[in-house]
Short mmCIF file of C-alpha atoms and ligand atoms in Angstrom, two decimals:
data_model
loop_
_atom_site.label_atom_id
_atom_site.label_comp_id
_atom_site.label_asym_id
_atom_site.label_seq_id
_atom_site.Cartn_x
_atom_site.Cartn_y
_atom_site.Cartn_z
CA MET U 13 -18.75 -5.60 -23.35
CA LYS U 14 -22.16 -3.98 -23.15
CA ASN U 15 -20.47 -0.65 -23.61
CA ASN U 16 -19.29 -1.50 -27.09
CA ILE U 17 -21.80 0.49 -29.05
CA ASP U 18 -21.58 3.52 -26.82
CA ARG U 19 -17.87 3.30 -26.92
CA ARG U 20 -17.65 3.06 -30.71
CA GLN U 21 -19.97 6.02 -31.07
CA PHE U 22 -17.88 7.85 -28.55
CA MET U 23 -14.60 7.12 -30.29
CA ARG U 24 -16.03 8.35 -33.56
CA LEU U 25 -16.81 11.65 -31.87
CA ALA U 26 -13.38 11.61 -30.32
CA GLY U 27 -11.79 11.44 -33.74
CA MET U 28 -13.10 14.79 -34.86
CA GLY U 29 -10.45 17.43 -35.15
CA GLY U 30 -8.67 16.65 -31.93
CA VAL U 31 -11.59 17.89 -29.91
CA VAL U 32 -13.38 15.35 -27.78
CA PHE U 33 -17.02 15.80 -26.98
CA ALA U 34 -16.96 14.01 -23.73
CA SER U 35 -19.97 13.90 -21.51
CA GLY U 36 -21.89 15.51 -24.34
CA LEU U 37 -23.36 12.03 -24.34
CA SER U 38 -25.33 13.06 -21.31
CA GLY U 39 -27.21 15.62 -23.34
CA PHE U 40 -26.80 19.16 -24.54
CA ASN U 41 -28.38 21.62 -22.21
CA PRO U 42 -29.80 24.66 -23.96
CA ALA U 43 -30.09 26.46 -20.63
CA ARG U 44 -26.34 26.89 -20.52
CA ALA U 45 -26.66 29.95 -22.71
CA LEU U 46 -28.41 31.66 -19.84
CA GLY U 47 -25.26 31.45 -17.77
CA GLY U 48 -25.35 31.66 -14.02
CA THR U 49 -29.01 30.81 -13.69
CA THR U 50 -30.98 27.67 -13.10
CA GLY U 51 -31.10 25.28 -16.03
CA SER U 52 -34.33 24.02 -17.58
CA ASP U 53 -33.67 20.69 -15.89
CA GLY U 54 -33.41 22.36 -12.51
CA SER U 55 -29.64 22.02 -12.15
CA ALA U 56 -27.63 25.02 -11.10
CA GLN U 57 -25.94 26.59 -14.09
CA GLY U 58 -22.75 28.54 -13.96
CA SER U 59 -21.18 30.36 -16.82
CA ASP U 60 -18.99 28.38 -19.19
CA PHE U 61 -15.30 28.28 -18.51
CA PHE U 62 -12.28 26.16 -19.17
CA PHE U 63 -9.42 24.73 -17.23
CA VAL U 64 -6.14 23.06 -18.08
CA GLN U 65 -5.09 19.58 -16.97
CA LEU U 66 -1.39 18.74 -16.67
CA SER U 67 -0.28 15.37 -15.47
CA ASP U 68 2.63 13.12 -14.58
CA THR U 69 5.41 15.67 -14.63
CA HIS U 70 7.70 13.24 -12.73
CA TRP U 71 10.07 15.97 -11.59
CA GLY U 72 13.39 14.31 -10.67
CA PHE U 73 13.22 11.65 -13.36
CA SER U 74 16.39 11.02 -15.27
CA GLY U 75 16.88 8.84 -18.33
CA PRO U 76 18.39 10.58 -21.36
CA ALA U 77 17.16 7.89 -23.77
CA ILE U 78 13.62 8.51 -22.60
CA ASN U 79 13.64 12.26 -22.05
CA PRO U 80 16.89 14.17 -22.68
CA ASP U 81 15.11 17.34 -21.58
CA ALA U 82 14.03 16.08 -18.15
CA GLN U 83 14.94 19.45 -16.62
CA GLY U 84 13.15 21.48 -19.25
CA THR U 85 9.92 19.74 -20.13
CA LEU U 86 7.90 20.95 -17.15
CA ARG U 87 9.11 24.52 -17.70
CA LYS U 88 8.18 24.27 -21.38
CA ALA U 89 4.72 23.03 -20.49
CA ILE U 90 4.26 25.98 -18.17
CA ALA U 91 5.42 28.34 -20.90
CA GLU U 92 2.88 26.74 -23.24
CA VAL U 93 0.07 27.31 -20.76
CA ASN U 94 1.22 30.88 -20.15
CA ALA U 95 1.20 31.49 -23.90
CA LEU U 96 -2.46 30.51 -24.34
CA SER U 97 -4.25 33.60 -25.58
CA ASP U 98 -7.20 32.83 -23.34
CA GLN U 99 -6.00 31.97 -19.89
CA PRO U 100 -7.79 29.10 -18.14
CA ASP U 101 -9.84 29.68 -15.00
CA PHE U 102 -7.60 27.20 -13.20
CA VAL U 103 -4.97 24.55 -13.73
CA VAL U 104 -5.05 21.06 -12.27
CA PHE U 105 -2.14 18.65 -11.89
CA THR U 106 -3.41 15.08 -11.69
CA GLY U 107 -0.54 13.52 -9.78
CA ASP U 108 2.95 12.10 -10.14
CA LEU U 109 4.27 15.61 -9.71
CA THR U 110 7.62 14.03 -8.84
CA GLN U 111 9.50 10.86 -9.67
CA THR U 112 9.51 8.48 -6.72
CA THR U 113 12.58 8.22 -4.53
CA ASP U 114 13.31 6.03 -1.54
CA ASP U 115 14.95 8.97 0.22
CA PRO U 116 12.42 11.09 2.17
CA SER U 117 14.58 14.22 2.07
CA GLU U 118 15.09 13.89 -1.69
CA ARG U 119 11.31 13.47 -2.03
CA ARG U 120 10.84 16.78 -0.23
CA ARG U 121 13.50 18.44 -2.34
CA ARG U 122 11.71 17.36 -5.53
CA LEU U 123 8.33 18.49 -4.23
CA ALA U 124 9.84 21.86 -3.26
CA GLU U 125 11.46 22.33 -6.68
CA PHE U 126 8.26 21.36 -8.44
CA LYS U 127 6.30 23.85 -6.36
CA GLU U 128 8.83 26.57 -7.12
CA ILE U 129 8.71 25.92 -10.88
CA VAL U 130 4.92 25.94 -11.16
CA LYS U 131 4.82 29.34 -9.44
CA ASP U 132 5.63 30.64 -12.92
CA LEU U 133 2.12 29.86 -14.11
CA ARG U 134 0.25 33.04 -14.93
CA VAL U 135 -2.91 31.38 -13.65
CA LYS U 136 -2.87 31.62 -9.91
CA THR U 137 -5.54 29.04 -9.08
CA VAL U 138 -3.81 25.69 -9.23
CA ARG U 139 -5.21 22.42 -7.87
CA TYR U 140 -3.00 19.48 -6.99
CA MET U 141 -3.26 15.85 -6.10
CA PRO U 142 -0.58 13.25 -5.57
CA GLY U 143 0.35 10.26 -7.67
CA GLU U 144 1.78 7.08 -6.22
CA HIS U 145 5.26 8.40 -7.03
CA ASP U 146 4.66 11.34 -4.68
CA ALA U 147 2.75 9.68 -1.90
CA ALA U 148 2.75 5.88 -1.76
CA LEU U 149 5.94 5.46 0.27
CA ASP U 150 4.91 7.72 3.15
CA ARG U 151 1.11 7.73 2.83
CA GLY U 152 1.24 11.25 1.52
CA ALA U 153 3.13 12.78 4.46
CA ALA U 154 5.68 14.77 2.42
CA TYR U 155 3.09 15.70 -0.22
CA LYS U 156 0.79 17.15 2.46
CA GLU U 157 3.57 19.36 3.81
CA PHE U 158 3.68 21.12 0.45
CA PHE U 159 0.22 20.80 -1.04
CA GLY U 160 -2.23 20.01 1.75
CA GLN U 161 -5.00 17.45 1.67
CA THR U 162 -4.85 14.61 -0.83
CA HIS U 163 -8.63 14.40 -1.26
CA TYR U 164 -11.02 17.32 -1.19
CA THR U 165 -13.82 19.02 -3.06
CA PHE U 166 -14.32 22.48 -4.45
CA ASP U 167 -17.07 24.22 -6.33
CA TYR U 168 -16.62 26.50 -9.26
CA GLU U 169 -19.25 28.12 -11.47
CA GLY U 170 -21.91 25.57 -10.65
CA VAL U 171 -19.69 22.53 -11.06
CA HIS U 172 -18.84 20.31 -8.10
CA PHE U 173 -15.25 19.07 -8.33
CA ILE U 174 -14.15 16.03 -6.34
CA VAL U 175 -10.50 15.09 -5.95
CA LEU U 176 -9.99 11.43 -5.03
CA ASP U 177 -6.77 9.95 -3.67
CA ASN U 178 -6.10 6.40 -4.89
CA VAL U 179 -2.34 6.60 -4.36
CA SER U 180 -1.47 7.37 -0.71
CA ASP U 181 -2.49 3.85 0.24
CA PRO U 182 0.38 1.74 -1.12
CA ALA U 183 -2.23 -0.89 -2.02
CA ALA U 184 -3.72 1.47 -4.63
CA ALA U 185 -7.04 1.76 -2.89
CA LEU U 186 -9.32 4.64 -1.93
CA GLY U 187 -10.13 2.94 1.36
CA ASP U 188 -13.29 2.78 3.45
CA GLU U 189 -12.74 6.12 5.10
CA GLN U 190 -12.48 8.05 1.85
CA LEU U 191 -15.37 6.14 0.29
CA THR U 192 -17.53 7.04 3.30
CA TRP U 193 -16.46 10.65 2.90
CA LEU U 194 -17.35 10.49 -0.81
CA ALA U 195 -20.77 8.99 -0.09
CA GLN U 196 -21.38 11.72 2.49
CA ASP U 197 -20.35 14.44 0.04
CA LEU U 198 -22.53 13.02 -2.73
CA SER U 199 -25.51 12.73 -0.40
CA GLN U 200 -25.51 16.53 -0.24
CA GLN U 201 -25.56 16.96 -4.01
CA ASP U 202 -28.55 17.40 -6.22
CA ARG U 203 -28.98 14.44 -8.58
CA LEU U 204 -28.58 16.81 -11.54
CA GLN U 205 -25.47 18.46 -10.16
CA ARG U 206 -22.62 18.62 -12.69
CA ILE U 207 -19.75 16.69 -11.16
CA VAL U 208 -16.15 16.46 -12.30
CA VAL U 209 -13.84 13.97 -10.60
CA PHE U 210 -10.05 14.30 -10.64
CA THR U 211 -7.94 11.37 -9.63
CA HIS U 212 -4.59 9.82 -10.47
CA ARG U 213 -5.18 6.16 -11.28
CA PRO U 214 -8.08 4.96 -13.41
CA LEU U 215 -11.06 4.13 -11.21
CA PHE U 216 -11.95 1.25 -13.54
CA ASP U 217 -9.89 -1.83 -14.42
CA LEU U 218 -8.02 -0.56 -17.46
CA ALA U 219 -5.04 -2.95 -17.16
CA PRO U 220 -4.63 -4.43 -13.66
CA THR U 221 -1.48 -6.35 -14.67
CA TRP U 222 0.10 -2.95 -15.37
CA ASP U 223 -1.21 -1.39 -12.14
CA TRP U 224 -3.70 0.57 -14.22
CA ALA U 225 -6.61 0.12 -11.85
CA THR U 226 -7.84 1.13 -8.39
CA ARG U 227 -8.45 -1.80 -6.11
CA ASP U 228 -11.78 -0.47 -4.83
CA GLY U 229 -12.44 1.98 -7.67
CA ALA U 230 -15.66 0.21 -8.61
CA ARG U 231 -17.11 1.31 -5.28
CA ALA U 232 -16.48 4.96 -6.17
CA ILE U 233 -18.05 4.46 -9.59
CA ASP U 234 -21.09 2.84 -7.95
CA LEU U 235 -21.49 5.88 -5.71
CA LEU U 236 -21.26 8.24 -8.71
CA MET U 237 -23.56 6.20 -10.93
CA PRO U 238 -26.86 7.77 -9.78
CA PHE U 239 -25.64 11.16 -11.02
CA PRO U 240 -26.25 11.66 -14.74
CA HIS U 241 -23.61 14.37 -15.20
CA VAL U 242 -20.27 12.97 -14.07
CA THR U 243 -16.95 13.08 -15.89
CA VAL U 244 -13.63 11.74 -14.60
CA PHE U 245 -10.20 13.11 -15.55
CA TYR U 246 -7.14 11.18 -14.50
CA GLY U 247 -3.45 10.61 -15.26
CA HIS U 248 -1.06 7.76 -14.43
CA ILE U 249 -1.07 6.05 -17.84
CA HIS U 250 0.83 8.81 -19.68
CA GLN U 251 -1.35 8.83 -22.78
CA GLU U 252 -4.73 9.98 -23.94
CA HIS U 253 -7.40 7.39 -23.28
CA HIS U 254 -11.19 7.49 -23.20
CA HIS U 255 -13.48 4.96 -21.62
CA LEU U 256 -17.08 4.74 -20.49
CA THR U 257 -18.41 2.95 -17.43
CA GLY U 258 -22.14 3.24 -18.08
CA HIS U 259 -22.74 6.94 -18.73
CA ILE U 260 -19.59 8.08 -16.88
CA ALA U 261 -16.71 9.07 -19.16
CA HIS U 262 -13.13 8.62 -17.97
CA HIS U 263 -10.41 10.60 -19.77
CA ALA U 264 -6.71 9.93 -19.19
CA ALA U 265 -4.23 12.71 -19.96
CA LYS U 266 -0.82 12.58 -21.55
CA GLY U 267 2.19 12.85 -19.28
CA LEU U 268 4.88 15.53 -19.27
CA MET U 269 8.01 13.43 -18.80
CA PHE U 270 7.60 10.25 -20.83
CA ALA U 271 4.92 8.40 -22.75
CA LEU U 272 3.83 4.85 -22.01
CA PRO U 273 2.64 2.22 -24.51
CA ALA U 274 -1.03 1.55 -25.17
CA PRO U 275 -2.61 -0.69 -22.52
CA LEU U 276 -1.25 -4.27 -22.75
CA SER U 277 0.21 -3.59 -26.21
CA VAL U 278 3.63 -4.94 -25.19
CA PRO U 279 4.57 -7.74 -22.78
CA LYS U 280 6.11 -5.39 -20.22
CA LYS U 281 5.16 -1.80 -19.51
CA ALA U 282 8.12 0.55 -19.99
CA PRO U 283 8.52 4.20 -21.00
CA LEU U 284 8.64 4.82 -24.73
CA PRO U 285 12.05 5.98 -25.96
CA TRP U 286 12.57 9.60 -27.01
CA ASP U 287 12.11 10.15 -30.72
CA ALA U 288 14.76 12.63 -31.88
CA ALA U 289 12.81 13.17 -35.10
CA ALA U 290 9.75 14.18 -33.09
CA PRO U 291 10.86 15.62 -29.76
CA TYR U 292 8.21 15.68 -27.00
CA LYS U 293 6.06 13.31 -29.04
CA GLY U 294 3.44 11.70 -26.84
CA LEU U 295 3.76 14.42 -24.21
CA GLY U 296 1.25 17.19 -23.80
CA PHE U 297 -1.55 18.73 -21.82
CA ARG U 298 -5.17 19.55 -22.43
CA GLU U 299 -7.78 22.22 -22.21
CA ILE U 300 -11.13 21.13 -20.87
CA GLU U 301 -14.15 23.27 -21.41
CA GLN U 302 -17.15 23.27 -19.19
CA ASP U 303 -19.90 23.72 -21.71
CA GLY U 304 -23.31 23.03 -20.22
CA HIS U 305 -23.19 19.37 -19.33
CA SER U 306 -20.38 18.54 -21.72
CA ASN U 307 -16.62 18.78 -21.39
CA PRO U 308 -15.05 19.23 -24.81
CA ILE U 309 -11.34 18.46 -24.62
CA THR U 310 -8.60 19.97 -26.72
CA GLU U 311 -5.30 18.10 -26.61
CA LEU U 312 -2.22 20.31 -26.92
CA PRO U 313 1.37 19.28 -27.65
CA ILE U 314 4.65 20.57 -26.27
CA SER U 315 6.38 22.32 -29.12
CA ALA U 316 10.11 21.88 -29.45
CA THR U 317 10.49 25.53 -30.42
CA ARG U 318 8.78 27.07 -27.40
CA THR U 319 11.37 28.61 -25.15
CA ALA U 320 10.88 28.22 -21.49
CA LEU U 321 11.90 31.86 -20.93
CA LEU U 322 8.94 33.56 -19.35
CA MET O 28 -0.49 -21.41 19.21
CA ARG O 29 -1.03 -23.12 15.89
CA ARG O 30 -4.68 -22.34 16.07
CA ALA O 31 -4.09 -18.66 16.76
CA LYS O 32 -1.81 -18.53 13.76
CA LEU O 33 -4.44 -20.07 11.52
CA ILE O 34 -7.06 -17.63 12.67
CA GLY O 35 -4.61 -14.85 11.93
CA ALA O 36 -4.05 -16.22 8.46
CA THR O 37 -7.80 -16.45 7.91
CA LEU O 38 -8.35 -12.87 8.94
CA LEU O 39 -5.51 -11.81 6.70
CA ALA O 40 -7.03 -13.65 3.76
CA ILE O 41 -10.42 -12.09 4.43
CA ALA O 42 -8.86 -8.67 4.75
CA ALA O 43 -7.01 -9.22 1.49
CA GLY O 44 -10.42 -9.76 -0.05
CA GLY O 45 -9.08 -11.77 -2.92
CA VAL O 46 -9.87 -15.26 -4.05
CA GLY O 47 -6.60 -16.06 -2.36
CA TYR O 48 -7.47 -18.29 0.51
CA ALA O 49 -4.72 -18.88 2.96
CA VAL O 50 -7.14 -20.88 5.08
CA ALA O 51 -7.44 -24.43 6.23
CA TRP O 52 -4.44 -25.66 4.39
CA ALA O 53 -3.01 -27.24 7.47
CA GLU O 54 -6.25 -28.49 8.97
CA ALA O 55 -7.53 -30.49 6.06
CA GLU O 56 -4.63 -31.97 4.22
CA PRO O 57 -5.88 -33.09 0.81
CA ALA O 58 -5.46 -36.76 -0.13
CA HIS O 59 -2.62 -35.81 -2.47
CA PRO O 60 -0.61 -33.12 -0.78
CA LEU O 61 -0.51 -29.97 -2.82
CA LYS O 62 2.59 -29.02 -4.66
CA VAL O 63 4.14 -26.14 -2.76
CA ILE O 64 6.09 -23.49 -4.62
CA LYS O 65 8.08 -21.03 -2.54
CA VAL O 66 8.26 -17.49 -3.83
CA SER O 67 10.18 -14.91 -1.90
CA ALA O 68 9.93 -11.18 -2.40
CA LYS O 69 12.46 -8.48 -1.73
CA ARG O 70 12.77 -4.96 -3.08
CA PHE O 71 12.30 -5.19 -6.14
CA VAL O 72 12.24 -8.80 -7.29
CA PHE O 73 10.36 -12.00 -6.84
CA THR O 74 12.49 -15.15 -6.64
CA PRO O 75 11.74 -17.06 -8.72
CA ASN O 76 10.04 -14.69 -11.13
CA THR O 77 9.00 -17.36 -13.59
CA LEU O 78 6.71 -20.19 -12.53
CA THR O 79 5.40 -23.09 -14.55
CA LEU O 80 2.03 -24.49 -13.51
CA LYS O 81 -0.17 -27.21 -14.96
CA LYS O 82 -3.59 -26.40 -16.23
CA GLY O 83 -6.24 -27.52 -13.75
CA GLU O 84 -3.74 -28.39 -11.02
CA THR O 85 -3.94 -26.55 -7.73
CA VAL O 86 -0.65 -25.38 -6.29
CA ASP O 87 0.13 -23.75 -3.00
CA ILE O 88 2.30 -20.67 -3.43
CA GLU O 89 4.21 -20.07 -0.21
CA LEU O 90 5.03 -16.39 -0.04
CA SER O 91 7.48 -14.54 2.13
CA SER O 92 9.12 -11.13 2.11
CA GLU O 93 12.73 -10.50 3.02
CA ASP O 94 12.25 -6.82 3.75
CA VAL O 95 9.09 -4.72 3.40
CA PRO O 96 5.38 -5.51 2.93
CA MET O 97 4.63 -6.57 -0.61
CA GLY O 98 1.70 -7.97 -2.50
CA PHE O 99 1.49 -10.95 -4.83
CA ASN O 100 -1.26 -10.41 -7.36
CA VAL O 101 -2.35 -12.48 -10.36
CA PRO O 102 -5.05 -10.22 -11.78
CA ASP O 103 -6.15 -12.67 -14.44
CA LEU O 104 -6.92 -15.26 -11.75
CA ALA O 105 -8.45 -12.62 -9.47
CA SER O 106 -6.08 -13.86 -6.78
CA ARG O 107 -3.86 -11.88 -4.51
CA ALA O 108 -2.25 -12.01 -1.09
CA ASP O 109 -0.31 -9.68 1.13
CA VAL O 110 3.30 -10.78 1.54
CA LEU O 111 4.65 -9.68 4.89
CA PRO O 112 8.09 -9.92 6.39
CA GLY O 113 8.46 -12.36 9.26
CA THR O 114 5.69 -14.69 8.22
CA THR O 115 4.60 -16.85 5.31
CA THR O 116 1.38 -16.53 3.39
CA HIS O 117 -0.17 -19.28 1.32
CA LEU O 118 -2.06 -18.63 -1.85
CA ARG O 119 -3.67 -21.44 -3.81
CA LEU O 120 -3.83 -21.07 -7.54
CA THR O 121 -5.64 -23.28 -10.03
CA PRO O 122 -5.09 -21.92 -13.53
CA GLN O 123 -7.75 -23.17 -15.94
CA LYS O 124 -6.22 -22.07 -19.24
CA VAL O 125 -2.96 -22.75 -21.00
CA GLY O 126 -0.96 -19.58 -21.61
CA THR O 127 0.97 -16.95 -19.72
CA LEU O 128 -0.18 -14.96 -16.73
CA VAL O 129 1.46 -11.94 -15.21
CA PHE O 130 1.93 -11.62 -11.46
CA LEU O 131 3.00 -8.38 -9.87
CA CYS O 132 3.70 -6.71 -6.58
CA ASP O 133 0.63 -4.60 -5.83
CA ILE O 134 1.86 -2.83 -2.70
CA PHE O 135 4.01 0.17 -3.65
CA CYS O 136 7.37 -0.78 -2.16
CA GLY O 137 9.91 1.71 -3.50
CA SER O 138 11.68 3.15 -6.50
CA GLY O 139 11.82 -0.17 -8.39
CA HIS O 140 8.27 -1.22 -7.55
CA GLU O 141 6.94 -0.76 -11.05
CA ASP O 142 9.28 -3.40 -12.41
CA MET O 143 8.48 -5.96 -9.75
CA SER O 144 6.60 -8.64 -11.63
CA GLY O 145 6.91 -12.15 -13.00
CA VAL O 146 5.32 -14.59 -15.38
CA ILE O 147 3.42 -17.80 -14.81
CA THR O 148 3.44 -20.19 -17.73
CA VAL O 149 0.50 -22.57 -17.70
CA VAL O 150 1.05 -25.82 -19.59
CA GLU O 151 -1.17 -28.85 -20.38
CU1 LIG Y 414 1.15 7.10 -11.46
FE1 LIG Y 415 3.11 8.67 -13.76
#
């Protein structure tokens, strides 16, 4: 509850013109204008850039009442990204690439098809991570055959990106081993390092009765807490959502197959039905800018008129 | 034999890390034996999936799985236990408020996992 004031302030900012000023709360850094040099606060500064987050594409899902264009939505989203006049520096998919299946060979078929379809992105740097639909039934074995490690880091233009896997363990935990790895990675970072975390489930307890939580997520947040410039982007809940744990902002993305209701707004979580009057409503993707220490977000819809022809 | 089993159950409960204590239920029988409610899990249902408990009364939920490892989690009571095939797990619950509580399987168990949940109604 102690976050109430911060959160209200934050939501007011979030309401402005569809653009969210995210970790802008951690302070505007005038040194960013220098680009590629050392900031006035001593942190390494890269040049500004932006990336695109897509999430929860659930390739293989079928349910005409929920998404009658289950075969086309992912392709449309890719066409939307390809049509952006400025192309992003990279694209990240934050999990649930495929719809879960109990059949391991069908799982591989879906992962292969997904991989084939996203080859159409004009942007060639694409980062992946699994969701529980991709990885929880075989601890990520099939996923790894197609996309490699389920947790890793990379650095780009002065920002340290950390991908956390809270889905390969069927118990929805990061696990001691990964938390030790995270602590080790963070121990090598400057306190003022700009850090962006990608993960699938929320790291905080958004709605544990809906499986919208990570069993040991609080331990990851504790490890990140000493760093003043951390922002988390995740998926899993199929809607835009913004939350602060202390100074760390957590931003959930919309999905690209079906939308889910607001946390605990209905007795039982279930996909929202397709609205024929507003096709693709509730689906979308986002651009995220890296602007000094802040990450302004622009939410983008899937337009019914965009053809998936590339 | 019995002792080894209890130690196993204790370790399991510790590993589960929840408030769910599967411990000592056989060693120290309370003056009034606890009400035991059996709940069995199989992909992708709990049977039964509606339970009625009395406010303030401790019950012993006896959990078993007919097929794969599952979890039984009542987030609003901060209680959970692993539910494994071939054994039973005991989880004591003492709801303190009248109302409804959701329980769910918290070990991803297959294509219907997301719908695997139930409701506890707590009455006076
Ligand atoms: Cu998910
Ligand atoms: Fe999802």
